[in-house]
Structures are given as structure tokens and as C-alpha cells.
Amino acid sequence: MVDPGDSEGTVLCLDAGQTITRTQFRRNGTVIGESEHAGVLTDRPLLPQLATAVRSGLHAADSTVDVAAIGVSGLVDNADASELLDMLAGTGIREVLLAHDSTTSYLGAIGDELGAVVAAGTGSVTLAVGATRTARVDGWGYLIGDAGSGFWIGRAALDRAMQAHDGRGAPTALTAVVRRDFDDLEEAYLELQADELKVSRIAGYAQSVAELAATDMVCRRISEEAADLLAHAVFAGLRRVGQAEREDPMVGAVGNAFRNTVLRDRFEQVLRDQLPKLRFVEGRGNGLDGCYRMTLVAPDSALRQRINRATSSERPQD
């Protein structure tokens, strides 16, 4: 593997989410530039989107790169890093490290240590790491998974707003929030179905839920339900890798969903009720930090099995 500590080597870190894709360049571990690009659409082939994002990042930085370290939402575990490297021919990139964003979120939050990290942004996924094995919990996309995520919260907000509108549910301030976005509330579902950015658009209502959770009972209940789902995912992951038996397992929580203080407080309380000595770790870094840390994962780490690698002898063009 290209040594990221080589002062002449530059690493492109790319954190590709469903709402936004961020790139960062590091030389000898030091950040030398950043840029932002459109998020990925997980219902479409991912590798071409990643190749485009990498090339856009290279253009914005006007820099040659040796290693591309990429974390992406919606990636399958057996993704072919060599196929992506082929798509990047002519860029000078000699190595690609490719992983699901559960891996990069984990590394960004607690590094190459044992424990569990739940990432709840637009989607949600938990990764647990034991001495010899890892376990991914959820991250199955907005149609059949992502419980407790920003999309899940936003979807629940729209559902409760429509229930209140119909007289099927409790009154909530969410109804007025949703009304501001649609000329005719009863046609909202048609507009959303036709919107190719509906996932990030619906997830945007999670912010309204967070803002109203302290004063609106419906929003509080949505927040608490999301917290329970995320905590349950952590328990499941810890059990699968043999860390639930420890008195003080390490747990990290990252992502915009945790900016909701009602959700965050409930999440921590549910976990502490079962594991009183649990060690919550405030994120040591973000997804971009996690992308870079893929280049530093220890050879005997269970996390290495979750990182897809491909190398080439290509050198940057003069």
C-alpha cells in the first residue's frame, strides 16, 4: 500500500453521503484542501458516481493524488475497488481504498478500536467490531431499513402531519411546517414521489422534528422512537461480535440525527440502562477523518476485512 506518511504522497479522502459528498486532501496527514459536491443516488450505480466525484475533487484541488480513500453510503460489501480504479485511469491515482460509510464513520468516531458506532444522517447504519469479526446492523436503505435515520424521522414527521390533517392523529405543529412547503397538502405525496431527490428532501424534516421536540409531543415521540431503534441496533451489533458481555463497551454516535437533544439523551439513557459502565466516546473525527484512517488500519484489525483495495503502477503525468 502507498505509504500515506510519505511527504510526497497525497491522499484524497472522499465521504459520499446521500445528501452531500465531501472531499479532502491530505499530505503527510495534514489537510491541504477541501471541497463539496452533490450527494450520491443509492438507487443508481455507485462506482460511476464516485469516479465523477473523484475527478471533480481533483479538478477543484488542482493537485495530483496517489491514494483515494473513499467511504460511501449504500455500498455493497464486495464492491470492486479495481473497477473504480480503472474508471480513474489517467488521474495518477495508484491505489483505491473503498468501504461502506459504516466503516469510515466507525474509524472517524473511535478509530481502530473495539466497540460499536452508529451513524445516523440521512440513512442509518451501525458497525460493531470485535477482536476477530465485525457486524453491520441496518444501513439497508430507505425502502427497507435505515431505522432511526434522518429519513426515517422525516418520513414519520410527514406521516404524523397527514394523520393530523385527516383527523386520524394528534394535532401537531408539524402540519403547519409541511403546509409551508406544499401549495396543496393533499397533493404532497404526488410531488414527493416525482422528486428524484425525495430521500434527502424527506430527511430534511428531521430538523423540524428536532427543533419542536421540546414543545410538541408528537415530535418528542418520534425522537424517542428513533432513539430506541438506534440503541437497539447498537445492542444487536455488540452481541454479534462478543462485546455485549463486556462491562464497559465503547460506543460512538455520529451524524446529524444526534443533533436532536431529545433523541440523543434518550439514546444514551436506553443504553446505560442495560450497560451502566458503557463508555460513550464523543466523535474523535468525522467521515473524512475515517476515510484517511483507512490508510492506517492495523494489519491484524478485524476492520481490514471491510476495506476493499486495488493498486496500480500508474504514475502521475508530468
CSV table of C-alpha atoms in Angstrom, one decimal:
chain,number,residue,atom,x,y,z
A,1,MET,CA,0.0,0.0,0.0
A,2,VAL,CA,1.2,3.5,-0.8
A,3,ASP,CA,2.5,5.0,2.5
A,4,PRO,CA,0.3,7.9,3.5
A,5,GLY,CA,3.1,9.2,5.6
A,6,ASP,CA,5.3,9.8,2.6
A,7,SER,CA,5.7,13.5,2.3
A,8,GLU,CA,5.5,13.2,-1.4
A,9,GLY,CA,2.2,11.2,-1.3
A,10,THR,CA,-1.2,12.9,-1.3
A,11,VAL,CA,-4.4,11.1,-0.1
A,12,LEU,CA,-7.8,12.1,-1.5
A,13,CYS,CA,-10.4,11.4,1.1
A,14,LEU,CA,-14.0,11.2,-0.2
A,15,ASP,CA,-17.0,10.9,2.1
A,16,ALA,CA,-20.0,10.2,-0.2
A,17,GLY,CA,-23.4,10.6,1.5
A,18,GLN,CA,-26.9,10.7,0.1
A,19,THR,CA,-27.2,14.5,0.8
A,20,ILE,CA,-23.7,15.7,0.1
A,21,THR,CA,-20.3,14.4,-0.9
A,22,ARG,CA,-17.2,15.9,0.7
A,23,THR,CA,-13.6,15.6,-0.5
A,24,GLN,CA,-10.5,16.4,1.4
A,25,PHE,CA,-6.8,16.3,0.5
A,26,ARG,CA,-4.0,15.4,3.0
A,27,ARG,CA,-0.3,15.4,2.5
A,28,ASN,CA,1.7,13.7,5.2
A,29,GLY,CA,-1.5,13.6,7.3
A,30,THR,CA,-2.1,17.4,7.0
A,31,VAL,CA,-5.2,18.7,5.4
A,32,ILE,CA,-4.4,20.9,2.4
A,33,GLY,CA,-7.8,21.4,0.8
A,34,GLU,CA,-11.5,20.5,0.9
A,35,SER,CA,-14.5,20.7,-1.5
A,36,GLU,CA,-18.1,19.7,-1.6
A,37,HIS,CA,-20.2,18.1,-4.3
A,38,ALA,CA,-23.6,16.6,-4.9
A,39,GLY,CA,-24.6,13.5,-2.9
A,40,VAL,CA,-24.8,10.1,-4.3
A,41,LEU,CA,-28.1,8.5,-5.5
A,42,THR,CA,-28.1,5.0,-4.0
A,43,ASP,CA,-30.7,3.7,-6.4
A,44,ARG,CA,-28.3,4.1,-9.3
A,45,PRO,CA,-24.8,2.6,-10.0
A,46,LEU,CA,-22.4,4.0,-7.4
A,47,LEU,CA,-19.0,3.5,-8.9
A,48,PRO,CA,-19.5,5.9,-11.9
A,49,GLN,CA,-20.8,8.5,-9.5
A,50,LEU,CA,-17.8,8.0,-7.3
A,51,ALA,CA,-15.4,8.3,-10.3
A,52,THR,CA,-17.1,11.6,-11.2
A,53,ALA,CA,-16.8,12.9,-7.7
A,54,VAL,CA,-13.2,12.0,-7.5
A,55,ARG,CA,-12.4,13.7,-10.8
A,56,SER,CA,-14.4,16.8,-9.6
A,57,GLY,CA,-12.4,16.8,-6.4
A,58,LEU,CA,-9.1,16.6,-8.3
A,59,HIS,CA,-10.2,19.4,-10.6
A,60,ALA,CA,-11.2,21.6,-7.6
A,61,ALA,CA,-7.9,21.0,-5.8
A,62,ASP,CA,-5.7,21.1,-9.0
A,63,SER,CA,-3.4,18.5,-7.3
A,64,THR,CA,-2.1,15.1,-8.1
A,65,VAL,CA,-3.1,12.2,-5.8
A,66,ASP,CA,-1.5,8.8,-5.0
A,67,VAL,CA,-4.3,7.3,-2.9
A,68,ALA,CA,-8.1,7.7,-3.0
A,69,ALA,CA,-9.7,6.6,0.3
A,70,ILE,CA,-13.5,6.5,-0.1
A,71,GLY,CA,-16.4,5.9,2.2
A,72,VAL,CA,-19.8,5.7,0.6
A,73,SER,CA,-23.4,5.2,1.6
A,74,GLY,CA,-25.2,2.3,0.0
A,75,LEU,CA,-22.1,0.4,-1.0
A,76,VAL,CA,-22.2,-3.4,-1.1
A,77,ASP,CA,-19.6,-5.2,0.9
A,78,ASN,CA,-18.0,-6.9,-2.1
A,79,ALA,CA,-17.7,-3.7,-4.2
A,80,ASP,CA,-14.9,-3.9,-6.8
A,81,ALA,CA,-12.3,-1.3,-6.0
A,82,SER,CA,-10.3,-2.4,-9.1
A,83,GLU,CA,-13.3,-1.4,-11.3
A,84,LEU,CA,-13.3,2.1,-9.8
A,85,LEU,CA,-9.5,2.3,-10.2
A,86,ASP,CA,-9.9,1.5,-13.9
A,87,MET,CA,-12.5,4.3,-14.1
A,88,LEU,CA,-9.9,6.7,-12.7
A,89,ALA,CA,-7.2,5.9,-15.4
A,90,GLY,CA,-5.2,8.9,-16.3
A,91,THR,CA,-5.7,10.7,-13.0
A,92,GLY,CA,-2.4,9.4,-11.5
A,93,ILE,CA,-4.2,7.6,-8.6
A,94,ARG,CA,-2.3,4.4,-7.8
A,95,GLU,CA,-4.4,3.0,-5.1
A,96,VAL,CA,-8.1,3.0,-4.2
A,97,LEU,CA,-9.4,2.1,-0.7
A,98,LEU,CA,-13.2,1.7,-0.8
A,99,ALA,CA,-15.6,1.0,2.0
A,100,HIS,CA,-19.2,1.4,3.2
A,101,ASP,CA,-19.6,4.5,5.2
A,102,SER,CA,-20.2,2.5,8.3
A,103,THR,CA,-16.5,1.6,8.3
A,104,THR,CA,-15.4,5.2,7.8
A,105,SER,CA,-17.9,6.5,10.3
A,106,TYR,CA,-16.5,4.0,12.8
A,107,LEU,CA,-12.9,4.9,12.2
A,108,GLY,CA,-13.8,8.6,12.4
A,109,ALA,CA,-15.6,8.2,15.7
A,110,ILE,CA,-13.4,5.8,17.7
A,111,GLY,CA,-10.5,4.8,15.5
A,112,ASP,CA,-9.2,1.3,15.1
A,113,GLU,CA,-10.5,0.0,18.5
A,114,LEU,CA,-13.2,-2.4,19.6
A,115,GLY,CA,-16.8,-1.3,20.2
A,116,ALA,CA,-19.7,-0.1,18.1
A,117,VAL,CA,-20.5,3.1,16.2
A,118,VAL,CA,-23.9,4.1,15.0
A,119,ALA,CA,-24.1,6.7,12.2
A,120,ALA,CA,-27.4,8.4,11.7
A,121,GLY,CA,-27.6,11.0,9.0
A,122,THR,CA,-29.9,10.8,6.0
A,123,GLY,CA,-29.6,7.0,6.5
A,124,SER,CA,-28.5,5.0,9.5
A,125,VAL,CA,-26.1,2.1,10.0
A,126,THR,CA,-24.3,0.6,12.9
A,127,LEU,CA,-21.0,-1.2,12.8
A,128,ALA,CA,-19.7,-3.3,15.7
A,129,VAL,CA,-16.1,-4.5,15.8
A,130,GLY,CA,-14.7,-7.3,18.0
A,131,ALA,CA,-11.3,-9.0,18.2
A,132,THR,CA,-11.8,-11.1,15.1
A,133,ARG,CA,-15.1,-10.2,13.5
A,134,THR,CA,-17.3,-7.3,12.6
A,135,ALA,CA,-21.1,-6.9,12.3
A,136,ARG,CA,-23.0,-4.4,10.3
A,137,VAL,CA,-26.5,-3.7,11.5
A,138,ASP,CA,-29.0,-2.0,9.2
A,139,GLY,CA,-28.0,0.5,6.6
A,140,TRP,CA,-30.4,-1.3,4.3
A,141,GLY,CA,-31.7,1.9,2.6
A,142,TYR,CA,-34.8,4.0,2.9
A,143,LEU,CA,-37.1,1.4,1.5
A,144,ILE,CA,-36.5,-1.5,3.9
A,145,GLY,CA,-34.2,-0.1,6.6
A,146,ASP,CA,-32.3,2.9,7.9
A,147,ALA,CA,-34.4,2.8,11.2
A,148,GLY,CA,-34.0,5.9,13.3
A,149,SER,CA,-32.3,7.9,10.5
A,150,GLY,CA,-33.0,11.4,9.3
A,151,PHE,CA,-35.1,9.9,6.5
A,152,TRP,CA,-37.0,7.7,9.0
A,153,ILE,CA,-37.6,10.7,11.2
A,154,GLY,CA,-38.7,12.9,8.2
A,155,ARG,CA,-40.9,10.2,6.9
A,156,ALA,CA,-42.5,9.8,10.4
A,157,ALA,CA,-43.0,13.6,10.5
A,158,LEU,CA,-44.8,13.6,7.2
A,159,ASP,CA,-46.9,10.7,8.3
A,160,ARG,CA,-48.0,12.3,11.6
A,161,ALA,CA,-48.7,15.6,9.8
A,162,MET,CA,-51.0,13.9,7.4
A,163,GLN,CA,-52.7,11.9,10.2
A,164,ALA,CA,-53.4,15.2,12.0
A,165,HIS,CA,-54.7,16.7,8.7
A,166,ASP,CA,-57.1,13.8,8.3
A,167,GLY,CA,-58.2,13.8,11.9
A,168,ARG,CA,-56.6,10.4,12.5
A,169,GLY,CA,-53.9,11.6,14.8
A,170,ALA,CA,-53.0,14.1,17.4
A,171,PRO,CA,-52.6,17.7,16.5
A,172,THR,CA,-49.0,18.7,15.8
A,173,ALA,CA,-47.0,21.7,14.8
A,174,LEU,CA,-45.6,19.6,12.0
A,175,THR,CA,-48.8,20.1,10.0
A,176,ALA,CA,-48.0,23.8,9.7
A,177,VAL,CA,-44.4,23.0,8.8
A,178,VAL,CA,-45.4,20.7,6.0
A,179,ARG,CA,-48.1,23.1,4.7
A,180,ARG,CA,-45.5,25.8,4.1
A,181,ASP,CA,-43.8,23.5,1.6
A,182,PHE,CA,-46.7,22.5,-0.5
A,183,ASP,CA,-49.4,24.5,-2.2
A,184,ASP,CA,-51.9,21.7,-1.6
A,185,LEU,CA,-51.2,19.4,1.3
A,186,GLU,CA,-53.3,16.6,-0.2
A,187,GLU,CA,-51.1,16.6,-3.3
A,188,ALA,CA,-47.8,16.5,-1.3
A,189,TYR,CA,-47.4,12.7,-1.9
A,190,LEU,CA,-47.6,13.2,-5.6
A,191,GLU,CA,-44.9,15.8,-5.7
A,192,LEU,CA,-42.6,13.8,-3.4
A,193,GLN,CA,-43.0,10.6,-5.5
A,194,ALA,CA,-41.9,12.5,-8.6
A,195,ASP,CA,-38.9,14.2,-6.9
A,196,GLU,CA,-35.6,12.3,-7.7
A,197,LEU,CA,-34.1,14.0,-4.6
A,198,LYS,CA,-37.0,12.8,-2.4
A,199,VAL,CA,-34.8,11.0,0.1
A,200,SER,CA,-32.8,14.0,1.1
A,201,ARG,CA,-35.9,16.2,0.9
A,202,ILE,CA,-37.8,14.0,3.3
A,203,ALA,CA,-34.8,13.7,5.6
A,204,GLY,CA,-34.8,17.4,5.8
A,205,TYR,CA,-37.9,17.3,8.0
A,206,ALA,CA,-35.8,15.7,10.8
A,207,GLN,CA,-34.5,19.2,11.6
A,208,SER,CA,-38.0,20.4,12.2
A,209,VAL,CA,-38.7,17.4,14.5
A,210,ALA,CA,-35.5,18.3,16.4
A,211,GLU,CA,-36.5,21.9,16.8
A,212,LEU,CA,-40.0,21.1,18.0
A,213,ALA,CA,-39.2,18.0,20.2
A,214,ALA,CA,-39.1,20.0,23.4
A,215,THR,CA,-42.5,21.5,22.9
A,216,ASP,CA,-44.5,19.2,20.6
A,217,MET,CA,-45.5,15.8,22.0
A,218,VAL,CA,-45.7,14.2,18.5
A,219,CYS,CA,-42.1,15.3,17.7
A,220,ARG,CA,-40.9,14.1,21.1
A,221,ARG,CA,-42.4,10.7,20.5
A,222,ILE,CA,-40.9,10.5,17.0
A,223,SER,CA,-37.5,11.4,18.5
A,224,GLU,CA,-37.8,8.8,21.3
A,225,GLU,CA,-38.9,6.1,18.9
A,226,ALA,CA,-35.8,6.9,16.7
A,227,ALA,CA,-33.5,6.7,19.7
A,228,ASP,CA,-34.9,3.3,20.7
A,229,LEU,CA,-34.3,2.0,17.2
A,230,LEU,CA,-30.7,3.2,17.1
A,231,ALA,CA,-30.0,1.9,20.6
A,232,HIS,CA,-31.4,-1.5,19.7
A,233,ALA,CA,-29.1,-1.6,16.6
A,234,VAL,CA,-26.1,-0.9,18.9
A,235,PHE,CA,-27.1,-3.8,21.3
A,236,ALA,CA,-27.5,-6.1,18.3
A,237,GLY,CA,-24.1,-5.3,16.9
A,238,LEU,CA,-22.3,-5.7,20.3
A,239,ARG,CA,-23.9,-9.0,20.8
A,240,ARG,CA,-22.9,-10.3,17.4
A,241,VAL,CA,-19.2,-9.5,17.9
A,242,GLY,CA,-19.0,-10.6,21.6
A,243,GLN,CA,-18.7,-7.2,23.0
A,244,ALA,CA,-22.1,-7.1,24.9
A,245,GLU,CA,-20.6,-9.2,27.6
A,246,ARG,CA,-18.0,-6.6,28.5
A,247,GLU,CA,-19.0,-4.2,31.3
A,248,ASP,CA,-17.7,-1.2,29.6
A,249,PRO,CA,-18.0,-1.5,25.8
A,250,MET,CA,-17.1,1.6,23.8
A,251,VAL,CA,-19.9,3.3,21.7
A,252,GLY,CA,-19.8,6.2,19.4
A,253,ALA,CA,-22.7,8.1,17.8
A,254,VAL,CA,-22.3,10.3,14.8
A,255,GLY,CA,-24.5,12.1,12.3
A,256,ASN,CA,-26.9,14.9,12.2
A,257,ALA,CA,-29.7,12.9,13.7
A,258,PHE,CA,-27.9,13.2,17.1
A,259,ARG,CA,-28.2,17.0,17.0
A,260,ASN,CA,-31.7,16.3,18.3
A,261,THR,CA,-31.1,16.6,22.0
A,262,VAL,CA,-34.2,14.6,22.9
A,263,LEU,CA,-33.1,11.8,20.7
A,264,ARG,CA,-29.5,11.9,21.9
A,265,ASP,CA,-30.5,11.9,25.6
A,266,ARG,CA,-32.9,9.0,25.2
A,267,PHE,CA,-30.4,7.0,23.2
A,268,GLU,CA,-27.8,7.3,25.9
A,269,GLN,CA,-30.2,6.5,28.6
A,270,VAL,CA,-31.6,3.4,26.9
A,271,LEU,CA,-28.0,2.1,26.5
A,272,ARG,CA,-26.9,2.9,30.1
A,273,ASP,CA,-30.0,1.2,31.5
A,274,GLN,CA,-28.6,-2.0,30.1
A,275,LEU,CA,-24.8,-1.3,30.3
A,276,PRO,CA,-24.2,1.2,33.2
A,277,LYS,CA,-20.5,1.3,32.6
A,278,LEU,CA,-20.7,1.9,28.9
A,279,ARG,CA,-18.1,4.3,27.5
A,280,PHE,CA,-19.6,6.9,25.2
A,281,VAL,CA,-17.0,8.4,23.0
A,282,GLU,CA,-17.5,11.9,21.6
A,283,GLY,CA,-16.5,11.6,17.9
A,284,ARG,CA,-12.8,12.0,17.5
A,285,GLY,CA,-13.3,12.9,13.9
A,286,ASN,CA,-15.8,12.8,11.0
A,287,GLY,CA,-16.3,10.6,8.0
A,288,LEU,CA,-13.4,12.3,6.2
A,289,ASP,CA,-11.1,11.5,9.1
A,290,GLY,CA,-12.4,8.0,8.9
A,291,CYS,CA,-11.5,7.8,5.2
A,292,TYR,CA,-8.0,8.8,6.0
A,293,ARG,CA,-7.7,6.4,8.8
A,294,MET,CA,-8.4,3.5,6.4
A,295,THR,CA,-4.8,4.0,5.2
A,296,LEU,CA,-3.6,3.4,8.8
A,297,VAL,CA,-5.7,0.4,9.9
A,298,ALA,CA,-3.5,-2.3,11.6
A,299,PRO,CA,-2.8,-5.5,9.7
A,300,ASP,CA,-4.4,-7.6,12.4
A,301,SER,CA,-7.5,-5.4,12.7
A,302,ALA,CA,-10.9,-7.0,12.0
A,303,LEU,CA,-11.7,-3.8,10.2
A,304,ARG,CA,-9.4,-4.7,7.3
A,305,GLN,CA,-11.9,-7.2,6.1
A,306,ARG,CA,-14.3,-4.3,5.4
A,307,ILE,CA,-11.9,-2.3,3.2
A,308,ASN,CA,-11.7,-3.1,-0.5
A,309,ARG,CA,-8.3,-2.3,-2.1
A,310,ALA,CA,-6.9,-2.0,-5.6
A,311,THR,CA,-3.5,-0.9,-6.7
A,312,SER,CA,-1.9,0.1,-10.0
A,313,SER,CA,1.6,1.0,-11.1
A,314,GLU,CA,0.3,4.2,-12.8
A,315,ARG,CA,2.3,7.3,-12.0
A,316,PRO,CA,1.0,10.9,-12.2
A,317,GLN,CA,1.5,12.6,-15.6
A,318,ASP,CA,4.2,15.3,-15.8
